[in-house]
GROMACS .gro file of C-alpha atoms in nm:
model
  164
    1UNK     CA    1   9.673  -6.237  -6.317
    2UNK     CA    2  10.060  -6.155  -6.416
    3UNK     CA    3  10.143  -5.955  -6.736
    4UNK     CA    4  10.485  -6.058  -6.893
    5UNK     CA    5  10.718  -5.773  -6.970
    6UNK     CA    6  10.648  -5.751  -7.338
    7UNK     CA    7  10.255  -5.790  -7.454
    8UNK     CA    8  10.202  -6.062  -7.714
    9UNK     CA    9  10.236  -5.892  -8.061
   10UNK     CA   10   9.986  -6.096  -8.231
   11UNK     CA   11   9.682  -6.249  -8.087
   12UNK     CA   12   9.659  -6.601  -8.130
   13UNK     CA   13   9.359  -6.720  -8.324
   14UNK     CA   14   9.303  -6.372  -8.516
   15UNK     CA   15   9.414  -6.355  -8.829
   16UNK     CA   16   9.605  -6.038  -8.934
   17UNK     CA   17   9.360  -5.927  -9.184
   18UNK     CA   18   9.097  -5.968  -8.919
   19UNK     CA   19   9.307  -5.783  -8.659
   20UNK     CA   20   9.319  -5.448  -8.959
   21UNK     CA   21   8.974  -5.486  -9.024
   22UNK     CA   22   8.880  -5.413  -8.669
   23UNK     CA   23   9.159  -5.144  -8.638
   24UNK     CA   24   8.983  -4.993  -8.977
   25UNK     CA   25   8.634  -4.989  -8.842
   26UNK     CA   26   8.772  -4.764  -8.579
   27UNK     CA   27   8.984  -4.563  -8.753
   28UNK     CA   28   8.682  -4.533  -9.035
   29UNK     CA   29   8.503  -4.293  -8.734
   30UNK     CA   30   8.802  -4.092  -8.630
   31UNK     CA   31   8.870  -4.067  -8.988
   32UNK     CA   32   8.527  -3.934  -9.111
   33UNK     CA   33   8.461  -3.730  -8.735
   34UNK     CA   34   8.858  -3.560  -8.869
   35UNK     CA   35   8.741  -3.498  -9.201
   36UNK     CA   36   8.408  -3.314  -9.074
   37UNK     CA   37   8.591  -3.143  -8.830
   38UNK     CA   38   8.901  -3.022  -8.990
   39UNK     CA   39   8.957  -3.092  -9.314
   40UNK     CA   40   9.016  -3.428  -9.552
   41UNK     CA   41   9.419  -3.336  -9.515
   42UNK     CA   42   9.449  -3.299  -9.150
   43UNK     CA   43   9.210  -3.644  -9.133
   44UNK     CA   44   9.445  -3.806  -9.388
   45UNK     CA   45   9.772  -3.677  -9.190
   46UNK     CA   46   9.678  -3.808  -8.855
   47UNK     CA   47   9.548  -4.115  -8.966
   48UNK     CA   48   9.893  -4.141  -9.173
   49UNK     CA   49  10.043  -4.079  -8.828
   50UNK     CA   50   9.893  -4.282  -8.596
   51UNK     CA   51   9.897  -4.552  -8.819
   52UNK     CA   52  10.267  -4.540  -8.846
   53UNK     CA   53  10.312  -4.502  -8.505
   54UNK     CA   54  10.108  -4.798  -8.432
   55UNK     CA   55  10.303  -4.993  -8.670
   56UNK     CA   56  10.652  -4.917  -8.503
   57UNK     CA   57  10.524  -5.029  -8.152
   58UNK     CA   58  10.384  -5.353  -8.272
   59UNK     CA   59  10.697  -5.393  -8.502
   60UNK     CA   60  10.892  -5.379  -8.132
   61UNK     CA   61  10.679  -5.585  -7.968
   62UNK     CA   62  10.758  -5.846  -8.228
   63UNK     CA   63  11.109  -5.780  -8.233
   64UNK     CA   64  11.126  -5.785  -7.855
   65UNK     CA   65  10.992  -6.161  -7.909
   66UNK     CA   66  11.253  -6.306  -8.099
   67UNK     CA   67  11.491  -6.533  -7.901
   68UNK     CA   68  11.841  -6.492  -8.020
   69UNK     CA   69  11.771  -6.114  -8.214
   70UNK     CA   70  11.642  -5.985  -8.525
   71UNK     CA   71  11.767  -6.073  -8.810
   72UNK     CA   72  11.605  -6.087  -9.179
   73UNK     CA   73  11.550  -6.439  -9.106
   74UNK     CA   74  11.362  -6.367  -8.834
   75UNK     CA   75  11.148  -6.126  -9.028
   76UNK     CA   76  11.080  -6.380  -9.295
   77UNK     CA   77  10.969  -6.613  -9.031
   78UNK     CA   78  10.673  -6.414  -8.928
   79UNK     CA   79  10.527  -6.357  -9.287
   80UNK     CA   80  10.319  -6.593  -9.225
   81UNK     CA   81  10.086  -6.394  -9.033
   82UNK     CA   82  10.029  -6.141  -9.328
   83UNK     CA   83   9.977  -6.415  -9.591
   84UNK     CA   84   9.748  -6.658  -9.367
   85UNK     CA   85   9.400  -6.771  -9.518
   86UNK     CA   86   9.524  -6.615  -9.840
   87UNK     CA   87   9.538  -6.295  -9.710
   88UNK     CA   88   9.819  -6.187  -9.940
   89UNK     CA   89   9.921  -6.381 -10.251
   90UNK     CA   90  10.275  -6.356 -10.299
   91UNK     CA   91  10.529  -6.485 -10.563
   92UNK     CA   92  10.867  -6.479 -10.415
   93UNK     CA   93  11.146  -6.405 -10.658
   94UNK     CA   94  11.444  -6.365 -10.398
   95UNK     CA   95  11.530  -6.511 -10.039
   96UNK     CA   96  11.877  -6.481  -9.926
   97UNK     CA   97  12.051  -6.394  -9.603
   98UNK     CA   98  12.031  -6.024  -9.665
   99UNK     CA   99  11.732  -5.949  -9.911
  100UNK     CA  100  11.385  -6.088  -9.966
  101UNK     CA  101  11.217  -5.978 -10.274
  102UNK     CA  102  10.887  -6.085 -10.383
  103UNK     CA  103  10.559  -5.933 -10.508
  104UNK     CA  104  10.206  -5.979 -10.354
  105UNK     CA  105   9.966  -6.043 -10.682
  106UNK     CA  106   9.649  -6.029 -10.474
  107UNK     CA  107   9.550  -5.823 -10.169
  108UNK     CA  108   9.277  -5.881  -9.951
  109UNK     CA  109   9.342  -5.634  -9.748
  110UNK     CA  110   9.319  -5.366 -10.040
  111UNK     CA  111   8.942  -5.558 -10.140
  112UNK     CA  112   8.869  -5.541  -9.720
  113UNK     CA  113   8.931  -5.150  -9.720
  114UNK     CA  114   8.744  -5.062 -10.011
  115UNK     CA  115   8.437  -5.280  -9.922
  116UNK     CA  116   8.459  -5.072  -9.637
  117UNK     CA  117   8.400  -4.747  -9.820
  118UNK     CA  118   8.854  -4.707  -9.727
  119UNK     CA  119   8.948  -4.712  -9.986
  120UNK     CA  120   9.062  -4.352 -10.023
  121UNK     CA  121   9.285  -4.420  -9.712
  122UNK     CA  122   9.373  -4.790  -9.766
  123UNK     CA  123   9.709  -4.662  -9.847
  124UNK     CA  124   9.726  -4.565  -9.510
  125UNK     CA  125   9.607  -4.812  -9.350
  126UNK     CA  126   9.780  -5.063  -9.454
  127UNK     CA  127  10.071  -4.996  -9.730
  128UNK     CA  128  10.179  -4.718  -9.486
  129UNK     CA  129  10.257  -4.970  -9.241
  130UNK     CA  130  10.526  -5.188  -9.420
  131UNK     CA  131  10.859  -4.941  -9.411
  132UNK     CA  132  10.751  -4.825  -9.065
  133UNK     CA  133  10.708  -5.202  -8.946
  134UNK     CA  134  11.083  -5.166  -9.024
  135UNK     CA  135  11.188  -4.898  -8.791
  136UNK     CA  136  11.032  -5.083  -8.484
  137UNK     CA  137  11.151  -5.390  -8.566
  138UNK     CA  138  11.498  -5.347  -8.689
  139UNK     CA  139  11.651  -5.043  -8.832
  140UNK     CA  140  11.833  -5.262  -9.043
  141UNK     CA  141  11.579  -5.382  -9.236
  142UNK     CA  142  11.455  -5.132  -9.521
  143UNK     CA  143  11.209  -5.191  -9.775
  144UNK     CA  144  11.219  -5.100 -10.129
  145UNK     CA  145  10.888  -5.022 -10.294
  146UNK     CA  146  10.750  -4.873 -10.598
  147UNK     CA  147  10.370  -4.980 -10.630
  148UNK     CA  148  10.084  -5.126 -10.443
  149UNK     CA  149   9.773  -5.276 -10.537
  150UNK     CA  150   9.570  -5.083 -10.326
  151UNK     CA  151   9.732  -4.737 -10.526
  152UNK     CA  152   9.630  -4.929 -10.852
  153UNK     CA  153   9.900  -5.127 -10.955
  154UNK     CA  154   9.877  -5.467 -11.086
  155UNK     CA  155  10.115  -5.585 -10.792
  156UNK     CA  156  10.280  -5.496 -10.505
  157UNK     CA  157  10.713  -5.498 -10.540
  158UNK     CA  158  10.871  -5.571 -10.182
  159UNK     CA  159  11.247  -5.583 -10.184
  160UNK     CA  160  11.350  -5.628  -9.827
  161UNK     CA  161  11.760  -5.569  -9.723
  162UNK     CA  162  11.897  -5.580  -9.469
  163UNK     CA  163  12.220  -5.427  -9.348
  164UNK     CA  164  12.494  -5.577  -9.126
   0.00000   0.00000   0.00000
């Protein structure tokens, strides 16, 4: 069996909320076996870490998918994945050539992590993610953010640029 040069950055069939629920369920015991270990700040640094790391390789692998480039466009095009199944509720209030501005209004994966007993790091797992998604995808694309659900705000502010 061949592999192709660049793995497949999403799985067909799994959803992405799906996909972070079984990363979480991992991460949950390397979080807690950290915590015992050595401390709740070096558990909540690594976890910060990996998680970021993580989210900068898939972010290439996505990027390296893209016929033609990266290009905000292309970003928007793969929202999809986030939102699917109702995953994230958004309410778009800007989508233009160089920014994309909206604001999720319901997050499942915020409700996922703390069913999980996460949600002390869902911050981590998941909010954490988004600017770093960024760097691996396109260092032109930045994200502007001031709140999240899943810190305790009523909604989640995106504002996507991107710079030529």
């Amino acid at each position: 069996m061949s592999q192709s040069a660049h793995p497949a950055p999403h799985p067909d069939g799994l959803s992405m909320l799906e996909k972070r629920r079984i990363e979480a369920e991992i991460l949950k015991e390397v979080y807690e076996t950290l915590k015992a270990s050595h401390g709740i700040e070096v558990a909540k640094k690594t976890i910060e870490e990996s998680v970021r790391r993580s989210a900068i390789e898939q972010a290439r692998q996505f990027a390296a998918s893209v016929p033609g480039g990266t290009s905000l466009k292309s970003f928007q095009d793969i929202q999809h994945l986030w939102t699917a199944g109702g995953s994230l509720e958004i309410d778009v209030k800007e989508q233009t050539a160089d920014t994309f501005t909206f604001n999720v209004v319901r997050c499942r994966y915020a409700e996922t992590y703390k069913a999980m007993g996460l949600g002390e790091i869902g911050a981590l797992l998941s909010c954490n993610r988004d600017g770093a998604f960024c760097e691996g995808y396109d260092p032109r694309l930045k994200l502007e953010r001031t709140q999240t659900i899943m810190q305790g705000a009523s909604h989640c502010n995106f504002k996507y640029t991107y710079e030529e």
